[in-house]
Amino acid sequence: MKVQEYMLKALKDAVQMEVEGRQFYLEAAKKAKSPGVREIMEYLAESEKYHIAKFNEVYRSLEKDPSWTETIAAFKPPQHEPYVCVMAMTKDEQGSGGDDDLQALKTGIKMEECSIDYYTKLAKEATNPLA
């Protein structure tokens, strides 16, 4: 498989992972009993929107021209309140969500860890330092 084909496939996979993550977070936010857990899930779902848009942007760019540029490599997610997750966990009624909320948080953490592992693997395989 050519490098460009490999990168395009990896980007398609990345978009799919982010879409599935966003769907999970939105569903978990709807079901969350704890306001803090709901806020965290909504924040993560919103973050995935940027990731999806960025990966699609990179995909379209590399599909036309396989060379990486500083612009396409730039990753500037939207600014958010520092410590948004910590602040969400200090809300009143924290701990009221029970096992379902806890499981949603654990699943979300695992999904993010898997994404990080996948992107780290791709970065190590990249021959272009901008990739």
Tab-separated table of N, CA and C in Angstrom:
chain	number	residue	atom	x	y	z
A	1	MET	N	0.850	-1.182	0.000
A	1	MET	CA	0.000	0.000	0.000
A	1	MET	C	0.894	1.244	0.000
A	2	LYS	N	0.583	2.202	-0.851
A	2	LYS	CA	1.341	3.447	-0.914
A	2	LYS	C	1.126	4.256	0.361
A	3	VAL	N	2.085	5.135	0.621
A	3	VAL	CA	2.014	5.963	1.827
A	3	VAL	C	0.735	6.799	1.823
A	4	GLN	N	0.413	7.415	0.676
A	4	GLN	CA	-0.786	8.252	0.619
A	4	GLN	C	-2.041	7.421	0.893
A	5	GLU	N	-2.133	6.247	0.307
A	5	GLU	CA	-3.295	5.379	0.538
A	5	GLU	C	-3.389	4.989	2.014
A	6	TYR	N	-2.234	4.688	2.603
A	6	TYR	CA	-2.192	4.310	4.018
A	6	TYR	C	-2.692	5.463	4.890
A	7	MET	N	-2.208	6.676	4.593
A	7	MET	CA	-2.612	7.843	5.382
A	7	MET	C	-4.102	8.124	5.223
A	8	LEU	N	-4.609	8.019	4.003
A	8	LEU	CA	-6.030	8.274	3.779
A	8	LEU	C	-6.891	7.250	4.517
A	9	LYS	N	-6.458	6.000	4.505
A	9	LYS	CA	-7.197	4.965	5.245
A	9	LYS	C	-7.137	5.249	6.747
A	10	ALA	N	-5.960	5.622	7.226
A	10	ALA	CA	-5.814	5.940	8.652
A	10	ALA	C	-6.716	7.111	9.040
A	11	LEU	N	-6.815	8.102	8.165
A	11	LEU	CA	-7.682	9.245	8.451
A	11	LEU	C	-9.158	8.846	8.446
A	12	LYS	N	-9.532	7.979	7.511
A	12	LYS	CA	-10.918	7.477	7.503
A	12	LYS	C	-11.216	6.744	8.809
A	13	ASP	N	-10.275	5.916	9.232
A	13	ASP	CA	-10.439	5.187	10.494
A	13	ASP	C	-10.550	6.158	11.669
A	14	ALA	N	-9.719	7.201	11.642
A	14	ALA	CA	-9.737	8.188	12.719
A	14	ALA	C	-11.085	8.902	12.771
A	15	VAL	N	-11.601	9.289	11.617
A	15	VAL	CA	-12.909	9.947	11.579
A	15	VAL	C	-13.973	9.020	12.155
A	16	GLN	N	-13.932	7.765	11.761
A	16	GLN	CA	-14.922	6.803	12.258
A	16	GLN	C	-14.829	6.651	13.780
A	17	MET	N	-13.609	6.589	14.297
A	17	MET	CA	-13.424	6.489	15.751
A	17	MET	C	-14.018	7.709	16.456
A	18	GLU	N	-13.779	8.884	15.894
A	18	GLU	CA	-14.274	10.115	16.506
A	18	GLU	C	-15.800	10.197	16.421
A	19	VAL	N	-16.370	9.782	15.292
A	19	VAL	CA	-17.832	9.774	15.138
A	19	VAL	C	-18.458	8.837	16.169
A	20	GLU	N	-17.893	7.647	16.287
A	20	GLU	CA	-18.416	6.687	17.264
A	20	GLU	C	-18.255	7.204	18.688
A	21	GLY	N	-17.126	7.850	18.956
A	21	GLY	CA	-16.912	8.440	20.275
A	21	GLY	C	-17.940	9.516	20.569
A	22	ARG	N	-18.171	10.389	19.594
A	22	ARG	CA	-19.163	11.458	19.771
A	22	ARG	C	-20.548	10.871	20.043
A	23	GLN	N	-20.925	9.856	19.286
A	23	GLN	CA	-22.233	9.221	19.494
A	23	GLN	C	-22.338	8.641	20.906
A	24	PHE	N	-21.270	7.985	21.352
A	24	PHE	CA	-21.273	7.422	22.702
A	24	PHE	C	-21.441	8.525	23.742
A	25	TYR	N	-20.664	9.614	23.604
A	25	TYR	CA	-20.716	10.689	24.593
A	25	TYR	C	-22.085	11.363	24.623
A	26	LEU	N	-22.685	11.567	23.455
A	26	LEU	CA	-24.014	12.177	23.418
A	26	LEU	C	-25.051	11.282	24.101
A	27	GLU	N	-24.979	9.995	23.817
A	27	GLU	CA	-25.916	9.047	24.434
A	27	GLU	C	-25.681	8.970	25.946
A	28	ALA	N	-24.422	8.934	26.347
A	28	ALA	CA	-24.100	8.879	27.779
A	28	ALA	C	-24.562	10.151	28.483
A	29	ALA	N	-24.440	11.303	27.815
A	29	ALA	CA	-24.895	12.564	28.415
A	29	ALA	C	-26.402	12.536	28.645
A	30	LYS	N	-27.140	11.984	27.688
A	30	LYS	CA	-28.603	11.890	27.837
A	30	LYS	C	-28.985	11.019	29.030
A	31	LYS	N	-28.232	9.952	29.243
A	31	LYS	CA	-28.558	8.985	30.292
A	31	LYS	C	-27.984	9.350	31.663
A	32	ALA	N	-27.019	10.255	31.690
A	32	ALA	CA	-26.329	10.570	32.946
A	32	ALA	C	-27.298	11.128	33.983
A	33	LYS	N	-27.151	10.642	35.182
A	33	LYS	CA	-27.968	11.128	36.292
A	33	LYS	C	-27.250	12.256	37.029
A	34	SER	N	-25.946	12.213	37.022
A	34	SER	CA	-25.135	13.215	37.699
A	34	SER	C	-24.894	14.409	36.766
A	35	PRO	N	-25.136	15.639	37.248
A	35	PRO	CA	-24.886	16.817	36.411
A	35	PRO	C	-23.424	16.922	35.961
A	36	GLY	N	-22.503	16.548	36.830
A	36	GLY	CA	-21.086	16.619	36.472
A	36	GLY	C	-20.725	15.651	35.366
A	37	VAL	N	-21.219	14.434	35.455
A	37	VAL	CA	-20.949	13.433	34.418
A	37	VAL	C	-21.583	13.881	33.106
A	38	ARG	N	-22.790	14.416	33.175
A	38	ARG	CA	-23.460	14.912	31.970
A	38	ARG	C	-22.611	16.004	31.310
A	39	GLU	N	-22.102	16.916	32.106
A	39	GLU	CA	-21.291	18.014	31.572
A	39	GLU	C	-20.008	17.487	30.924
A	40	ILE	N	-19.376	16.522	31.546
A	40	ILE	CA	-18.157	15.937	30.978
A	40	ILE	C	-18.467	15.270	29.642
A	41	MET	N	-19.535	14.508	29.586
A	41	MET	CA	-19.897	13.813	28.345
A	41	MET	C	-20.235	14.808	27.239
A	42	GLU	N	-20.929	15.882	27.588
A	42	GLU	CA	-21.251	16.913	26.596
A	42	GLU	C	-19.981	17.605	26.107
A	43	TYR	N	-19.058	17.866	27.020
A	43	TYR	CA	-17.778	18.472	26.649
A	43	TYR	C	-17.004	17.557	25.699
A	44	LEU	N	-16.940	16.269	26.017
A	44	LEU	CA	-16.221	15.324	25.160
A	44	LEU	C	-16.884	15.208	23.791
A	45	ALA	N	-18.208	15.196	23.752
A	45	ALA	CA	-18.926	15.137	22.471
A	45	ALA	C	-18.610	16.367	21.630
A	46	GLU	N	-18.560	17.514	22.269
A	46	GLU	CA	-18.238	18.758	21.556
A	46	GLU	C	-16.796	18.726	21.042
A	47	SER	N	-15.888	18.194	21.837
A	47	SER	CA	-14.485	18.081	21.413
A	47	SER	C	-14.351	17.197	20.183
A	48	GLU	N	-15.134	16.142	20.133
A	48	GLU	CA	-15.057	15.223	18.993
A	48	GLU	C	-15.470	15.917	17.700
A	49	LYS	N	-16.353	16.911	17.786
A	49	LYS	CA	-16.751	17.653	16.581
A	49	LYS	C	-15.536	18.294	15.922
A	50	TYR	N	-14.668	18.900	16.735
A	50	TYR	CA	-13.461	19.515	16.177
A	50	TYR	C	-12.563	18.454	15.560
A	51	HIS	N	-12.380	17.349	16.246
A	51	HIS	CA	-11.510	16.285	15.734
A	51	HIS	C	-12.027	15.757	14.394
A	52	ILE	N	-13.321	15.543	14.299
A	52	ILE	CA	-13.924	15.055	13.055
A	52	ILE	C	-13.681	16.055	11.931
A	53	ALA	N	-13.936	17.326	12.207
A	53	ALA	CA	-13.744	18.363	11.185
A	53	ALA	C	-12.279	18.440	10.755
A	54	LYS	N	-11.365	18.379	11.715
A	54	LYS	CA	-9.936	18.481	11.394
A	54	LYS	C	-9.473	17.279	10.580
A	55	PHE	N	-9.852	16.076	10.985
A	55	PHE	CA	-9.448	14.888	10.224
A	55	PHE	C	-10.029	14.913	8.815
A	56	ASN	N	-11.264	15.376	8.669
A	56	ASN	CA	-11.852	15.490	7.330
A	56	ASN	C	-11.114	16.528	6.491
A	57	GLU	N	-10.716	17.632	7.115
A	57	GLU	CA	-9.945	18.668	6.419
A	57	GLU	C	-8.610	18.099	5.927
A	58	VAL	N	-7.919	17.386	6.793
A	58	VAL	CA	-6.634	16.783	6.421
A	58	VAL	C	-6.847	15.760	5.306
A	59	TYR	N	-7.884	14.961	5.425
A	59	TYR	CA	-8.181	13.946	4.410
A	59	TYR	C	-8.374	14.601	3.042
A	60	ARG	N	-9.233	15.626	2.983
A	60	ARG	CA	-9.497	16.299	1.700
A	60	ARG	C	-8.226	16.908	1.124
A	61	SER	N	-7.406	17.480	1.980
A	61	SER	CA	-6.162	18.094	1.522
A	61	SER	C	-5.199	17.053	0.965
A	62	LEU	N	-5.000	15.967	1.701
A	62	LEU	CA	-4.054	14.929	1.264
A	62	LEU	C	-4.569	14.145	0.062
A	63	GLU	N	-5.866	14.105	-0.092
A	63	GLU	CA	-6.452	13.431	-1.249
A	63	GLU	C	-6.084	14.181	-2.535
A	64	LYS	N	-6.039	15.517	-2.441
A	64	LYS	CA	-5.686	16.356	-3.594
A	64	LYS	C	-4.180	16.426	-3.799
A	65	ASP	N	-3.452	16.568	-2.687
A	65	ASP	CA	-1.999	16.747	-2.744
A	65	ASP	C	-1.395	16.024	-1.542
A	66	PRO	N	-0.603	14.978	-1.782
A	66	PRO	CA	-0.093	14.167	-0.668
A	66	PRO	C	0.968	14.840	0.206
A	67	SER	N	1.344	16.071	-0.102
A	67	SER	CA	2.373	16.723	0.720
A	67	SER	C	1.729	17.443	1.908
A	68	TRP	N	2.401	17.323	3.048
A	68	TRP	CA	1.933	17.967	4.269
A	68	TRP	C	2.419	19.404	4.292
A	69	THR	N	1.613	20.298	4.844
A	69	THR	CA	2.009	21.693	5.019
A	69	THR	C	1.841	22.057	6.492
A	70	GLU	N	2.452	23.159	6.882
A	70	GLU	CA	2.296	23.649	8.260
A	70	GLU	C	0.818	23.907	8.561
A	71	THR	N	0.111	24.450	7.577
A	71	THR	CA	-1.300	24.778	7.777
A	71	THR	C	-2.128	23.531	8.033
A	72	ILE	N	-1.929	22.521	7.214
A	72	ILE	CA	-2.730	21.307	7.367
A	72	ILE	C	-2.351	20.561	8.651
A	73	ALA	N	-1.106	20.685	9.074
A	73	ALA	CA	-0.645	19.990	10.278
A	73	ALA	C	-1.067	20.702	11.565
A	74	ALA	N	-1.436	21.978	11.451
A	74	ALA	CA	-1.800	22.746	12.645
A	74	ALA	C	-3.025	22.145	13.326
A	75	PHE	N	-2.922	21.973	14.624
A	75	PHE	CA	-4.022	21.409	15.414
A	75	PHE	C	-4.352	22.414	16.500
A	76	LYS	N	-5.420	23.164	16.290
A	76	LYS	CA	-5.793	24.216	17.232
A	76	LYS	C	-7.241	24.028	17.668
A	77	PRO	N	-7.458	23.132	18.623
A	77	PRO	CA	-8.834	22.913	19.082
A	77	PRO	C	-9.401	24.172	19.728
A	78	PRO	N	-10.714	24.285	19.733
A	78	PRO	CA	-11.344	25.453	20.358
A	78	PRO	C	-10.937	25.576	21.823
A	79	GLN	N	-10.833	26.805	22.273
A	79	GLN	CA	-10.485	27.051	23.671
A	79	GLN	C	-11.672	26.699	24.563
A	80	HIS	N	-11.376	26.216	25.734
A	80	HIS	CA	-12.411	25.897	26.707
A	80	HIS	C	-11.899	26.275	28.079
A	81	GLU	N	-12.790	26.259	29.005
A	81	GLU	CA	-12.410	26.565	30.378
A	81	GLU	C	-11.359	25.573	30.862
A	82	PRO	N	-10.295	26.072	31.477
A	82	PRO	CA	-9.322	25.133	32.041
A	82	PRO	C	-9.992	24.278	33.119
A	83	TYR	N	-9.578	23.071	33.181
A	83	TYR	CA	-10.064	22.149	34.211
A	83	TYR	C	-11.576	21.914	34.137
A	84	VAL	N	-12.126	21.931	32.927
A	84	VAL	CA	-13.574	21.775	32.769
A	84	VAL	C	-14.065	20.479	33.409
A	85	CYS	N	-13.310	19.408	33.260
A	85	CYS	CA	-13.742	18.129	33.836
A	85	CYS	C	-13.657	18.147	35.359
A	86	VAL	N	-12.609	18.746	35.887
A	86	VAL	CA	-12.470	18.835	37.346
A	86	VAL	C	-13.611	19.670	37.923
A	87	MET	N	-13.907	20.778	37.263
A	87	MET	CA	-14.988	21.639	37.745
A	87	MET	C	-16.334	20.914	37.677
A	88	ALA	N	-16.536	20.130	36.631
A	88	ALA	CA	-17.796	19.385	36.502
A	88	ALA	C	-17.947	18.383	37.637
A	89	MET	N	-16.855	17.804	38.054
A	89	MET	CA	-16.914	16.781	39.102
A	89	MET	C	-17.119	17.374	40.494
A	90	THR	N	-17.017	18.691	40.625
A	90	THR	CA	-17.237	19.313	41.932
A	90	THR	C	-18.655	19.861	42.066
A	91	LYS	N	-19.488	19.616	41.086
A	91	LYS	CA	-20.869	20.105	41.125
A	91	LYS	C	-21.648	19.441	42.260
A	92	ASP	N	-22.686	20.145	42.694
A	92	ASP	CA	-23.598	19.561	43.688
A	92	ASP	C	-24.184	18.274	43.128
A	93	GLU	N	-24.593	17.414	43.983
A	93	GLU	CA	-25.190	16.129	43.624
A	93	GLU	C	-24.179	15.176	42.985
A	94	GLN	N	-22.902	15.495	43.091
A	94	GLN	CA	-21.896	14.589	42.536
A	94	GLN	C	-21.945	13.285	43.310
A	95	GLY	N	-21.795	12.196	42.616
A	95	GLY	CA	-21.865	10.888	43.244
A	95	GLY	C	-23.268	10.323	43.248
A	96	SER	N	-24.220	11.098	42.719
A	96	SER	CA	-25.609	10.640	42.707
A	96	SER	C	-25.935	9.784	41.487
A	97	GLY	N	-25.010	9.691	40.547
A	97	GLY	CA	-25.287	8.996	39.296
A	97	GLY	C	-25.250	7.497	39.371
A	98	GLY	N	-24.539	6.972	40.301
A	98	GLY	CA	-24.484	5.528	40.454
A	98	GLY	C	-23.570	4.832	39.465
A	99	ASP	N	-23.767	3.528	39.365
A	99	ASP	CA	-22.879	2.677	38.570
A	99	ASP	C	-22.907	2.988	37.078
A	100	ASP	N	-24.065	3.370	36.538
A	100	ASP	CA	-24.145	3.661	35.104
A	100	ASP	C	-23.273	4.858	34.732
A	101	ASP	N	-23.318	5.905	35.549
A	101	ASP	CA	-22.483	7.072	35.284
A	101	ASP	C	-21.006	6.714	35.409
A	102	LEU	N	-20.683	5.949	36.427
A	102	LEU	CA	-19.291	5.531	36.622
A	102	LEU	C	-18.813	4.698	35.438
A	103	GLN	N	-19.641	3.789	34.971
A	103	GLN	CA	-19.271	2.953	33.826
A	103	GLN	C	-19.101	3.799	32.568
A	104	ALA	N	-19.946	4.803	32.382
A	104	ALA	CA	-19.819	5.688	31.223
A	104	ALA	C	-18.485	6.429	31.264
A	105	LEU	N	-18.105	6.903	32.454
A	105	LEU	CA	-16.812	7.584	32.588
A	105	LEU	C	-15.659	6.633	32.287
A	106	LYS	N	-15.725	5.423	32.822
A	106	LYS	CA	-14.665	4.438	32.574
A	106	LYS	C	-14.573	4.098	31.088
A	107	THR	N	-15.718	3.929	30.443
A	107	THR	CA	-15.728	3.617	29.016
A	107	THR	C	-15.157	4.779	28.217
A	108	GLY	N	-15.540	5.994	28.573
A	108	GLY	CA	-15.010	7.177	27.895
A	108	GLY	C	-13.500	7.276	28.027
A	109	ILE	N	-12.989	7.016	29.219
A	109	ILE	CA	-11.538	7.037	29.433
A	109	ILE	C	-10.864	5.985	28.567
A	110	LYS	N	-11.420	4.796	28.530
A	110	LYS	CA	-10.844	3.709	27.720
A	110	LYS	C	-10.860	4.070	26.232
A	111	MET	N	-11.950	4.667	25.767
A	111	MET	CA	-12.030	5.070	24.362
A	111	MET	C	-10.963	6.109	24.035
A	112	GLU	N	-10.786	7.077	24.921
A	112	GLU	CA	-9.771	8.107	24.694
A	112	GLU	C	-8.369	7.503	24.712
A	113	GLU	N	-8.122	6.565	25.622
A	113	GLU	CA	-6.814	5.894	25.669
A	113	GLU	C	-6.547	5.132	24.371
A	114	CYS	N	-7.554	4.450	23.855
A	114	CYS	CA	-7.392	3.709	22.593
A	114	CYS	C	-7.103	4.664	21.439
A	115	SER	N	-7.781	5.799	21.418
A	115	SER	CA	-7.532	6.794	20.372
A	115	SER	C	-6.102	7.316	20.460
A	116	ILE	N	-5.674	7.639	21.662
A	116	ILE	CA	-4.311	8.144	21.854
A	116	ILE	C	-3.297	7.105	21.401
A	117	ASP	N	-3.505	5.855	21.774
A	117	ASP	CA	-2.595	4.778	21.354
A	117	ASP	C	-2.543	4.669	19.834
A	118	TYR	N	-3.695	4.743	19.176
A	118	TYR	CA	-3.762	4.638	17.717
A	118	TYR	C	-3.023	5.804	17.060
A	119	TYR	N	-3.275	7.022	17.531
A	119	TYR	CA	-2.633	8.192	16.930
A	119	TYR	C	-1.132	8.204	17.212
A	120	THR	N	-0.728	7.725	18.369
A	120	THR	CA	0.701	7.627	18.690
A	120	THR	C	1.383	6.635	17.757
A	121	LYS	N	0.744	5.509	17.516
A	121	LYS	CA	1.274	4.501	16.587
A	121	LYS	C	1.438	5.105	15.195
A	122	LEU	N	0.429	5.824	14.724
A	122	LEU	CA	0.511	6.445	13.399
A	122	LEU	C	1.625	7.488	13.346
A	123	ALA	N	1.760	8.267	14.407
A	123	ALA	CA	2.801	9.294	14.440
A	123	ALA	C	4.188	8.669	14.376
A	124	LYS	N	4.378	7.550	15.057
A	124	LYS	CA	5.677	6.866	15.031
A	124	LYS	C	5.983	6.304	13.650
A	125	GLU	N	4.943	5.911	12.910
A	125	GLU	CA	5.131	5.348	11.575
A	125	GLU	C	5.337	6.427	10.511
A	126	ALA	N	4.983	7.656	10.830
A	126	ALA	CA	5.060	8.741	9.850
A	126	ALA	C	6.508	9.074	9.516
A	127	THR	N	6.743	9.314	8.247
A	127	THR	CA	8.085	9.702	7.809
A	127	THR	C	8.214	11.214	7.722
A	128	ASN	N	7.109	11.920	7.643
A	128	ASN	CA	7.121	13.375	7.575
A	128	ASN	C	6.913	13.923	8.983
A	129	PRO	N	7.808	14.790	9.458
A	129	PRO	CA	7.675	15.306	10.823
A	129	PRO	C	6.411	16.142	11.034
A	130	LEU	N	5.793	16.637	9.965
A	130	LEU	CA	4.560	17.410	10.102
A	130	LEU	C	3.335	16.518	10.265
A	131	ALA	N	3.472	15.264	9.878
A	131	ALA	CA	2.310	14.360	9.898
A	131	ALA	C	1.901	14.002	11.308
